[in-house]
PDB file of C-alpha atoms and ligand atoms in Angstrom:
ATOM      1  CA  UNK F  58      -8.573   7.547  -4.072  1.00  0.00           C
ATOM      2  CA  UNK F  59     -12.318   7.904  -5.259  1.00  0.00           C
ATOM      3  CA  UNK F  60     -14.163  10.358  -2.960  1.00  0.00           C
ATOM      4  CA  UNK F  61     -15.881  12.334  -5.996  1.00  0.00           C
ATOM      5  CA  UNK F  62     -18.959  10.994  -4.079  1.00  0.00           C
ATOM      6  CA  UNK F  63     -20.770  11.308  -0.986  1.00  0.00           C
ATOM      7  CA  UNK F  64     -18.140  11.213   1.173  1.00  0.00           C
ATOM      8  CA  UNK F  65     -19.726  13.608   3.363  1.00  0.00           C
ATOM      9  CA  UNK F  66     -22.391  14.052   5.292  1.00  0.00           C
ATOM     10  CA  UNK F  67     -25.476  16.515   4.309  1.00  0.00           C
ATOM     11  CA  UNK F  68     -24.390  18.559   6.875  1.00  0.00           C
ATOM     12  CA  UNK F  69     -20.888  18.759   5.551  1.00  0.00           C
ATOM     13  CA  UNK F  70     -19.032  16.440   8.092  1.00  0.00           C
ATOM     14  CA  UNK F  71     -16.878  13.497   6.780  1.00  0.00           C
ATOM     15  CA  UNK F  72     -18.095  10.891   7.603  1.00  0.00           C
ATOM     16  CA  UNK F  73     -16.029   9.080   9.258  1.00  0.00           C
ATOM     17  CA  UNK F  74     -17.808   5.617   9.495  1.00  0.00           C
ATOM     18  CA  UNK F  75     -18.449   5.112   5.759  1.00  0.00           C
ATOM     19  CA  UNK F  76     -14.840   5.957   5.171  1.00  0.00           C
ATOM     20  CA  UNK F  77     -13.980   2.393   7.153  1.00  0.00           C
ATOM     21  CA  UNK F  78     -16.313   0.498   5.054  1.00  0.00           C
ATOM     22  CA  UNK F  79     -15.833  -2.001   2.896  1.00  0.00           C
ATOM     23  CA  UNK F  80     -18.590  -3.857   0.898  1.00  0.00           C
ATOM     24  CA  UNK F  81     -18.008  -7.227  -0.451  1.00  0.00           C
ATOM     25  CA  UNK F  82     -19.709  -7.953  -3.412  1.00  0.00           C
ATOM     26  CA  UNK F  83     -19.333 -11.220  -3.426  1.00  0.00           C
ATOM     27  CA  UNK F  84     -21.862 -12.344  -6.755  1.00  0.00           C
ATOM     28  CA  UNK F  85     -21.877 -13.416 -10.449  1.00  0.00           C
ATOM     29  CA  UNK F  86     -24.092 -10.660 -11.976  1.00  0.00           C
ATOM     30  CA  UNK F  87     -22.480  -7.052 -12.692  1.00  0.00           C
ATOM     31  CA  UNK F  88     -26.890  -6.690 -12.182  1.00  0.00           C
ATOM     32  CA  UNK F  89     -27.152  -7.608  -9.571  1.00  0.00           C
ATOM     33  CA  UNK F  90     -23.976  -6.175  -7.661  1.00  0.00           C
ATOM     34  CA  UNK F  91     -24.583  -3.045  -9.792  1.00  0.00           C
ATOM     35  CA  UNK F  92     -27.841  -2.326  -8.188  1.00  0.00           C
ATOM     36  CA  UNK F  93     -26.516  -3.186  -5.018  1.00  0.00           C
ATOM     37  CA  UNK F  94     -24.010  -0.763  -4.913  1.00  0.00           C
ATOM     38  CA  UNK F  95     -25.871   2.303  -5.938  1.00  0.00           C
ATOM     39  CA  UNK F  96     -28.200   1.227  -2.922  1.00  0.00           C
ATOM     40  CA  UNK F  97     -25.547   1.746  -0.365  1.00  0.00           C
ATOM     41  CA  UNK F  98     -22.883   3.988  -1.920  1.00  0.00           C
ATOM     42  CA  UNK F  99     -23.910   6.685   0.759  1.00  0.00           C
ATOM     43  CA  UNK F 100     -22.751   3.679   3.369  1.00  0.00           C
ATOM     44  CA  UNK F 101     -19.660   2.485   1.984  1.00  0.00           C
ATOM     45  CA  UNK F 102     -16.596   4.270   0.839  1.00  0.00           C
ATOM     46  CA  UNK F 103     -15.610   1.349  -0.455  1.00  0.00           C
ATOM     47  CA  UNK F 104     -16.611  -1.735  -2.626  1.00  0.00           C
ATOM     48  CA  UNK F 105     -14.466  -4.721  -2.865  1.00  0.00           C
ATOM     49  CA  UNK F 106     -14.570  -7.152  -5.928  1.00  0.00           C
ATOM     50  CA  UNK F 107     -13.885 -10.961  -5.162  1.00  0.00           C
ATOM     51  CA  UNK F 108     -12.656 -13.743  -7.014  1.00  0.00           C
ATOM     52  CA  UNK F 109     -16.700 -14.479  -7.514  1.00  0.00           C
ATOM     53  CA  UNK F 110     -17.719 -11.071  -9.264  1.00  0.00           C
ATOM     54  CA  UNK F 111     -14.030 -10.646 -11.410  1.00  0.00           C
ATOM     55  CA  UNK F 112     -14.465 -13.949 -13.188  1.00  0.00           C
ATOM     56  CA  UNK F 113     -17.719 -13.047 -13.886  1.00  0.00           C
ATOM     57  CA  UNK F 114     -17.611  -9.177 -15.186  1.00  0.00           C
ATOM     58  CA  UNK F 115     -13.775  -8.227 -14.902  1.00  0.00           C
ATOM     59  CA  UNK F 116     -12.394  -4.713 -16.117  1.00  0.00           C
ATOM     60  CA  UNK F 117     -16.327  -3.653 -16.496  1.00  0.00           C
ATOM     61  CA  UNK F 118     -17.275  -4.118 -12.600  1.00  0.00           C
ATOM     62  CA  UNK F 119     -14.491  -2.479 -12.025  1.00  0.00           C
ATOM     63  CA  UNK F 120     -15.300   0.195 -13.771  1.00  0.00           C
ATOM     64  CA  UNK F 121     -18.752   0.916 -13.203  1.00  0.00           C
ATOM     65  CA  UNK F 122     -18.482   0.949  -9.375  1.00  0.00           C
ATOM     66  CA  UNK F 123     -15.420   3.032  -9.897  1.00  0.00           C
ATOM     67  CA  UNK F 124     -18.059   5.154 -11.486  1.00  0.00           C
ATOM     68  CA  UNK F 125     -20.647   5.085  -8.756  1.00  0.00           C
ATOM     69  CA  UNK F 126     -17.725   7.749  -6.668  1.00  0.00           C
ATOM     70  CA  UNK F 127     -16.259   3.943  -5.083  1.00  0.00           C
ATOM     71  CA  UNK F 128     -13.152   3.280  -4.336  1.00  0.00           C
ATOM     72  CA  UNK F 129     -12.513  -0.800  -5.555  1.00  0.00           C
ATOM     73  CA  UNK F 130     -10.690  -3.459  -3.875  1.00  0.00           C
ATOM     74  CA  UNK F 131     -10.137  -5.871  -6.045  1.00  0.00           C
ATOM     75  CA  UNK F 132      -9.646  -8.970  -4.203  1.00  0.00           C
ATOM     76  CA  UNK F 133      -7.317 -11.086  -6.342  1.00  0.00           C
ATOM     77  CA  UNK F 134      -5.227 -12.500  -4.608  1.00  0.00           C
ATOM     78  CA  UNK F 135      -2.829 -12.582  -6.716  1.00  0.00           C
ATOM     79  CA  UNK F 136       0.103 -15.423  -5.700  1.00  0.00           C
ATOM     80  CA  UNK F 137       2.425 -16.161  -8.730  1.00  0.00           C
ATOM     81  CA  UNK F 138       5.669 -14.952 -10.238  1.00  0.00           C
ATOM     82  CA  UNK F 139       6.939 -11.817 -10.102  1.00  0.00           C
ATOM     83  CA  UNK F 140       6.630 -10.644 -13.015  1.00  0.00           C
ATOM     84  CA  UNK F 141       4.026 -12.294 -13.510  1.00  0.00           C
ATOM     85  CA  UNK F 142       2.150 -10.404 -10.539  1.00  0.00           C
ATOM     86  CA  UNK F 143       3.778  -7.278 -11.536  1.00  0.00           C
ATOM     87  CA  UNK F 144       2.081  -6.978 -14.935  1.00  0.00           C
ATOM     88  CA  UNK F 145      -1.410  -8.230 -13.699  1.00  0.00           C
ATOM     89  CA  UNK F 146      -1.715  -5.341 -11.069  1.00  0.00           C
ATOM     90  CA  UNK F 147       0.346  -2.693 -13.408  1.00  0.00           C
ATOM     91  CA  UNK F 148      -3.042  -4.337 -15.117  1.00  0.00           C
ATOM     92  CA  UNK F 149      -5.193  -3.333 -12.283  1.00  0.00           C
ATOM     93  CA  UNK F 150      -3.680  -0.299 -11.777  1.00  0.00           C
ATOM     94  CA  UNK F 151      -4.940   1.161 -15.083  1.00  0.00           C
ATOM     95  CA  UNK F 152      -7.909  -0.522 -14.377  1.00  0.00           C
ATOM     96  CA  UNK F 153      -8.663   2.415 -11.293  1.00  0.00           C
ATOM     97  CA  UNK F 154      -8.625  -0.074  -8.552  1.00  0.00           C
ATOM     98  CA  UNK F 155      -7.066   1.613  -4.983  1.00  0.00           C
ATOM     99  CA  UNK F 156      -6.752  -1.691  -3.792  1.00  0.00           C
ATOM    100  CA  UNK F 157      -5.630  -4.614  -4.976  1.00  0.00           C
ATOM    101  CA  UNK F 158      -5.094  -7.517  -2.866  1.00  0.00           C
ATOM    102  CA  UNK F 159      -1.499 -10.369  -3.250  1.00  0.00           C
ATOM    103  CA  UNK F 160      -0.900 -13.610  -0.738  1.00  0.00           C
ATOM    104  CA  UNK F 161       1.638 -12.751   1.583  1.00  0.00           C
ATOM    105  CA  UNK F 162       2.910 -16.634   1.047  1.00  0.00           C
ATOM    106  CA  UNK F 163       3.721 -15.394  -2.320  1.00  0.00           C
ATOM    107  CA  UNK F 164       6.971 -13.834  -0.568  1.00  0.00           C
ATOM    108  CA  UNK F 165       8.662 -10.784  -0.274  1.00  0.00           C
ATOM    109  CA  UNK F 166       9.788 -10.171  -3.946  1.00  0.00           C
ATOM    110  CA  UNK F 167       6.865 -11.226  -5.455  1.00  0.00           C
ATOM    111  CA  UNK F 168       4.520  -8.451  -2.882  1.00  0.00           C
ATOM    112  CA  UNK F 169       7.649  -6.055  -4.008  1.00  0.00           C
ATOM    113  CA  UNK F 170       6.757  -6.701  -7.765  1.00  0.00           C
ATOM    114  CA  UNK F 171       3.072  -6.227  -7.471  1.00  0.00           C
ATOM    115  CA  UNK F 172       3.326  -3.423  -4.907  1.00  0.00           C
ATOM    116  CA  UNK F 173       5.522  -2.001  -8.046  1.00  0.00           C
ATOM    117  CA  UNK F 174       3.184  -3.339 -10.757  1.00  0.00           C
ATOM    118  CA  UNK F 175       0.494  -1.933  -9.268  1.00  0.00           C
ATOM    119  CA  UNK F 176       1.741   2.119  -8.524  1.00  0.00           C
ATOM    120  CA  UNK F 177       3.028   1.754 -12.600  1.00  0.00           C
ATOM    121  CA  UNK F 178      -0.131   1.372 -13.668  1.00  0.00           C
ATOM    122  CA  UNK F 179      -2.445   3.498 -11.585  1.00  0.00           C
ATOM    123  CA  UNK F 180      -2.892   7.235 -12.303  1.00  0.00           C
ATOM    124  CA  UNK F 181      -4.512   7.927  -8.405  1.00  0.00           C
ATOM    125  CA  UNK F 182      -3.788   6.643  -5.101  1.00  0.00           C
ATOM    126  CA  UNK F 183      -3.709   2.628  -5.068  1.00  0.00           C
ATOM    127  CA  UNK F 184      -2.127   0.461  -2.422  1.00  0.00           C
ATOM    128  CA  UNK F 185      -1.472  -3.858  -1.876  1.00  0.00           C
ATOM    129  CA  UNK F 186      -2.664  -5.275   0.541  1.00  0.00           C
ATOM    130  CA  UNK F 187      -0.645  -8.422   1.554  1.00  0.00           C
ATOM    131  CA  UNK F 188      -3.900 -11.472   3.081  1.00  0.00           C
ATOM    132  CA  UNK F 189      -1.633 -12.710   5.670  1.00  0.00           C
ATOM    133  CA  UNK F 190      -3.632 -15.795   6.544  1.00  0.00           C
ATOM    134  CA  UNK F 191      -6.712 -16.676   5.089  1.00  0.00           C
ATOM    135  CA  UNK F 192      -9.634 -17.772   7.736  1.00  0.00           C
ATOM    136  CA  UNK F 193     -10.000 -20.643   6.256  1.00  0.00           C
ATOM    137  CA  UNK F 194      -6.440 -21.742   7.343  1.00  0.00           C
ATOM    138  CA  UNK F 195      -6.356 -20.148  10.740  1.00  0.00           C
ATOM    139  CA  UNK F 196      -6.144 -21.987  13.655  1.00  0.00           C
ATOM    140  CA  UNK F 197      -6.300 -19.317  16.481  1.00  0.00           C
ATOM    141  CA  UNK F 198      -3.701 -19.132  18.503  1.00  0.00           C
ATOM    142  CA  UNK F 199      -0.669 -21.020  16.268  1.00  0.00           C
ATOM    143  CA  UNK F 200      -1.208 -18.419  13.241  1.00  0.00           C
ATOM    144  CA  UNK F 201      -0.661 -15.240  15.551  1.00  0.00           C
ATOM    145  CA  UNK F 202       3.407 -15.588  14.802  1.00  0.00           C
ATOM    146  CA  UNK F 203       2.482 -16.218  11.177  1.00  0.00           C
ATOM    147  CA  UNK F 204       0.170 -13.334  10.441  1.00  0.00           C
ATOM    148  CA  UNK F 205       2.790 -10.841  12.750  1.00  0.00           C
ATOM    149  CA  UNK F 206       5.537 -12.625  10.283  1.00  0.00           C
ATOM    150  CA  UNK F 207       3.900 -11.950   6.910  1.00  0.00           C
ATOM    151  CA  UNK F 208       2.922  -8.436   8.408  1.00  0.00           C
ATOM    152  CA  UNK F 209       6.810  -7.202   8.602  1.00  0.00           C
ATOM    153  CA  UNK F 210       7.232  -8.754   5.294  1.00  0.00           C
ATOM    154  CA  UNK F 211       4.445  -6.898   3.656  1.00  0.00           C
ATOM    155  CA  UNK F 212       5.402  -3.272   4.916  1.00  0.00           C
ATOM    156  CA  UNK F 213       9.053  -4.376   3.820  1.00  0.00           C
ATOM    157  CA  UNK F 214       7.938  -5.142   0.269  1.00  0.00           C
ATOM    158  CA  UNK F 215       5.962  -1.877   0.175  1.00  0.00           C
ATOM    159  CA  UNK F 216       2.579  -3.555   0.656  1.00  0.00           C
ATOM    160  CA  UNK F 217       0.516  -0.275   2.008  1.00  0.00           C
ATOM    161  CA  UNK F 218      -1.169  -2.930   4.600  1.00  0.00           C
ATOM    162  CA  UNK F 219      -3.059  -6.394   4.703  1.00  0.00           C
ATOM    163  CA  UNK F 220      -5.694  -8.027   5.193  1.00  0.00           C
ATOM    164  CA  UNK F 221      -5.828  -9.862   8.688  1.00  0.00           C
ATOM    165  CA  UNK F 222      -8.833 -11.318  11.327  1.00  0.00           C
ATOM    166  CA  UNK F 223     -10.330  -9.760  13.564  1.00  0.00           C
ATOM    167  CA  UNK F 224      -8.690 -11.979  16.415  1.00  0.00           C
ATOM    168  CA  UNK F 225      -5.148 -11.316  15.267  1.00  0.00           C
ATOM    169  CA  UNK F 226      -4.418  -7.537  15.433  1.00  0.00           C
ATOM    170  CA  UNK F 227      -4.755  -7.608  19.038  1.00  0.00           C
ATOM    171  CA  UNK F 228      -1.350  -9.224  18.906  1.00  0.00           C
ATOM    172  CA  UNK F 229      -0.411  -7.494  16.476  1.00  0.00           C
ATOM    173  CA  UNK F 230      -1.512  -4.291  17.060  1.00  0.00           C
ATOM    174  CA  UNK F 231       2.445  -3.354  17.612  1.00  0.00           C
ATOM    175  CA  UNK F 232       3.621  -5.126  14.283  1.00  0.00           C
ATOM    176  CA  UNK F 233       4.256  -2.254  11.953  1.00  0.00           C
ATOM    177  CA  UNK F 234       1.247   0.475  12.785  1.00  0.00           C
ATOM    178  CA  UNK F 235       1.575   1.724   9.345  1.00  0.00           C
ATOM    179  CA  UNK F 236       0.072  -0.505   7.657  1.00  0.00           C
ATOM    180  CA  UNK F 237      -3.681  -0.146   7.182  1.00  0.00           C
ATOM    181  CA  UNK F 238      -5.520  -3.333   8.165  1.00  0.00           C
ATOM    182  CA  UNK F 239      -8.424  -4.513   6.205  1.00  0.00           C
ATOM    183  CA  UNK F 240     -11.180  -6.937   8.429  1.00  0.00           C
ATOM    184  CA  UNK F 241     -13.432  -9.211   7.132  1.00  0.00           C
ATOM    185  CA  UNK F 242     -15.853 -11.388   8.872  1.00  0.00           C
ATOM    186  CA  UNK F 243     -17.540  -8.277  10.816  1.00  0.00           C
ATOM    187  CA  UNK F 244     -20.893  -9.428  12.791  1.00  0.00           C
ATOM    188  CA  UNK F 245     -23.079  -7.705  14.337  1.00  0.00           C
ATOM    189  CA  UNK F 246     -24.743  -9.334  17.567  1.00  0.00           C
ATOM    190  CA  UNK F 247     -27.838 -10.984  15.284  1.00  0.00           C
ATOM    191  CA  UNK F 248     -26.381 -11.532  12.520  1.00  0.00           C
ATOM    192  CA  UNK F 249     -25.920 -15.209  11.007  1.00  0.00           C
ATOM    193  CA  UNK F 250     -22.281 -16.120  11.547  1.00  0.00           C
ATOM    194  CA  UNK F 251     -22.297 -17.615   7.878  1.00  0.00           C
ATOM    195  CA  UNK F 252     -19.460 -19.839   6.970  1.00  0.00           C
ATOM    196  CA  UNK F 253     -17.044 -16.676   8.998  1.00  0.00           C
ATOM    197  CA  UNK F 254     -15.510 -18.160  11.946  1.00  0.00           C
ATOM    198  CA  UNK F 255     -13.404 -15.930  13.510  1.00  0.00           C
ATOM    199  CA  UNK F 256     -15.086 -13.092  13.502  1.00  0.00           C
ATOM    200  CA  UNK F 257     -16.003  -9.175  15.676  1.00  0.00           C
ATOM    201  CA  UNK F 258     -18.412  -7.009  16.063  1.00  0.00           C
ATOM    202  CA  UNK F 259     -17.667  -3.642  13.944  1.00  0.00           C
ATOM    203  CA  UNK F 260     -17.033  -1.856  17.432  1.00  0.00           C
ATOM    204  CA  UNK F 261     -14.544  -4.288  18.769  1.00  0.00           C
ATOM    205  CA  UNK F 262     -12.763  -4.619  15.183  1.00  0.00           C
ATOM    206  CA  UNK F 263     -12.158  -1.065  14.941  1.00  0.00           C
ATOM    207  CA  UNK F 264     -11.134  -0.864  18.908  1.00  0.00           C
ATOM    208  CA  UNK F 265      -8.480  -3.392  18.194  1.00  0.00           C
ATOM    209  CA  UNK F 266      -7.155  -1.373  15.299  1.00  0.00           C
ATOM    210  CA  UNK F 267      -8.609  -2.545  11.915  1.00  0.00           C
ATOM    211  CA  UNK F 268      -9.018   0.411   9.330  1.00  0.00           C
ATOM    212  CA  UNK F 269     -10.998  -1.011   6.866  1.00  0.00           C
ATOM    213  CA  UNK F 270     -14.472  -3.301   7.999  1.00  0.00           C
ATOM    214  CA  UNK F 271     -14.712  -5.594   5.341  1.00  0.00           C
ATOM    215  CA  UNK F 272     -18.907  -6.319   5.422  1.00  0.00           C
ATOM    216  CA  UNK F 273     -20.233  -8.789   2.649  1.00  0.00           C
ATOM    217  CA  UNK F 274     -23.412 -11.480   3.737  1.00  0.00           C
ATOM    218  CA  UNK F 275     -24.379  -9.543   6.890  1.00  0.00           C
ATOM    219  CA  UNK F 276     -26.149  -6.491   3.961  1.00  0.00           C
ATOM    220  CA  UNK F 277     -25.794  -8.038   1.017  1.00  0.00           C
ATOM    221  CA  UNK F 278     -27.890 -10.581   1.755  1.00  0.00           C
ATOM    222  CA  UNK F 279     -30.282  -9.208   4.022  1.00  0.00           C
ATOM    223  CA  UNK F 280     -33.765  -8.324   3.219  1.00  0.00           C
ATOM    224  CA  UNK F 281     -33.056  -4.480   3.339  1.00  0.00           C
ATOM    225  CA  UNK F 282     -29.533  -3.968   2.503  1.00  0.00           C
ATOM    226  CA  UNK F 283     -30.082  -0.459   3.345  1.00  0.00           C
ATOM    227  CA  UNK F 284     -31.648  -1.378   6.534  1.00  0.00           C
ATOM    228  CA  UNK F 285     -28.773  -3.550   7.286  1.00  0.00           C
ATOM    229  CA  UNK F 286     -26.226  -0.840   6.707  1.00  0.00           C
ATOM    230  CA  UNK F 287     -28.169   1.632   8.785  1.00  0.00           C
ATOM    231  CA  UNK F 288     -28.139  -0.709  11.494  1.00  0.00           C
ATOM    232  CA  UNK F 289     -24.078  -1.144  11.070  1.00  0.00           C
ATOM    233  CA  UNK F 290     -24.133   2.306  10.820  1.00  0.00           C
ATOM    234  CA  UNK F 291     -25.905   3.242  13.948  1.00  0.00           C
ATOM    235  CA  UNK F 292     -23.884   0.955  15.719  1.00  0.00           C
ATOM    236  CA  UNK F 293     -21.012   2.740  14.948  1.00  0.00           C
ATOM    237  CA  UNK F 294     -21.873   5.909  14.920  1.00  0.00           C
ATOM    238  CA  UNK F 295     -23.396   5.287  18.774  1.00  0.00           C
ATOM    239  CA  UNK F 296     -19.409   4.286  19.920  1.00  0.00           C
ATOM    240  CA  UNK F 297     -18.513   7.369  18.969  1.00  0.00           C
ATOM    241  CA  UNK F 298     -19.638  10.677  19.429  1.00  0.00           C
ATOM    242  CA  UNK F 299     -17.574  12.693  16.680  1.00  0.00           C
ATOM    243  CA  UNK F 300     -20.087  10.839  13.799  1.00  0.00           C
ATOM    244  CA  UNK F 301     -23.053  10.826  16.452  1.00  0.00           C
ATOM    245  CA  UNK F 302     -26.016  12.442  14.798  1.00  0.00           C
TER     246      UNK F 302
HETATM  247  O1  LIG Z  44     -18.946 -13.134   5.471  1.00  0.00           O
HETATM  248  P1  LIG Z  44     -18.958 -11.906   4.521  1.00  0.00           P
HETATM  249  O2  LIG Z  44     -19.893 -12.427   3.583  1.00  0.00           O
HETATM  250  O3  LIG Z  44     -18.880 -10.486   5.500  1.00  0.00           O
HETATM  251  O4  LIG Z  44     -17.942 -11.707   3.568  1.00  0.00           O
HETATM  252  C1  LIG Z  44     -16.459 -10.757   3.380  1.00  0.00           C
HETATM  253  C2  LIG Z  44     -15.859 -11.359   2.754  1.00  0.00           C
HETATM  254  O5  LIG Z  44     -14.650 -12.122   3.891  1.00  0.00           O
HETATM  255  C3  LIG Z  44     -15.408 -12.044   1.917  1.00  0.00           C
HETATM  256  O6  LIG Z  44     -15.371 -11.714   0.500  1.00  0.00           O
HETATM  257  C4  LIG Z  44     -14.201 -12.765   2.074  1.00  0.00           C
HETATM  258  O7  LIG Z  44     -13.239 -12.401   1.141  1.00  0.00           O
HETATM  259  C5  LIG Z  44     -13.833 -12.979   3.839  1.00  0.00           C
HETATM  260  N1  LIG Z  44     -14.202 -14.249   4.121  1.00  0.00           N
HETATM  261  C6  LIG Z  44     -12.961 -14.704   5.128  1.00  0.00           C
HETATM  262  N2  LIG Z  44     -13.734 -15.596   5.557  1.00  0.00           N
HETATM  263  C7  LIG Z  44     -14.627 -16.604   5.362  1.00  0.00           C
HETATM  264  C8  LIG Z  44     -15.483 -16.277   4.657  1.00  0.00           C
HETATM  265  C9  LIG Z  44     -15.476 -14.629   3.617  1.00  0.00           C
HETATM  266  O8  LIG Z  44     -12.328 -14.213   5.441  1.00  0.00           O
HETATM  267  N3  LIG Z  44     -14.996 -17.785   5.764  1.00  0.00           N
END
């Protein structure tokens, strides 16, 4: 994955807080996305391009963010026949994405096709992330078995990780621990929930087993995004003596 830029602190130590943060650039304009991304590259290792930005700016968005030094998370949530997913994933790999999402609901054959297509197209490390259950369809405890089943499916199909909500992490901690857990719905206590229902603080999510925290509006819609990102870092550094300044 791309670590050319800003992956260490000014004192040369690795920035473990930055490494576990992904910035969700849910905007419809590449100029706005690039402006935000440029100002926040010191705080986030990964930039997530969702359906909105991808529909607006497509491969150009991936290239622009990679050029800024980000590992690009292409959140296309693919769900189609295996051949189509494999071919799309291959193209995403060629574009230089580090993470690509597909719906676990598409089944093992589709996930495997996506993982293999991505690997075939990528010239560096790249991993398929399986979306377990959308938060919009999640009914708390009733979904946990399904999340666990889909984690098993994802691992068997060769996915590198999963996307899941923070409240499902603890109950599934021992399921395929080798999978990277990417977790949206991250909020500090004073943040607005927006439309997120299943949230956790950054510290809670990491303690429950998250590897990559996906943060969007609390930073991107803040009056001062850099200050909001700084608060996010502070909240994590306070909990981690290795990263405390
Ligand atoms: O809420 P926030 O802007 O931090 O969202 C970050 C990401 O969380 C979004 O890009 C989307 O992928 C995901 N999301 C979610 N459930 C919602 C809203 C957003 O999982 N209800």
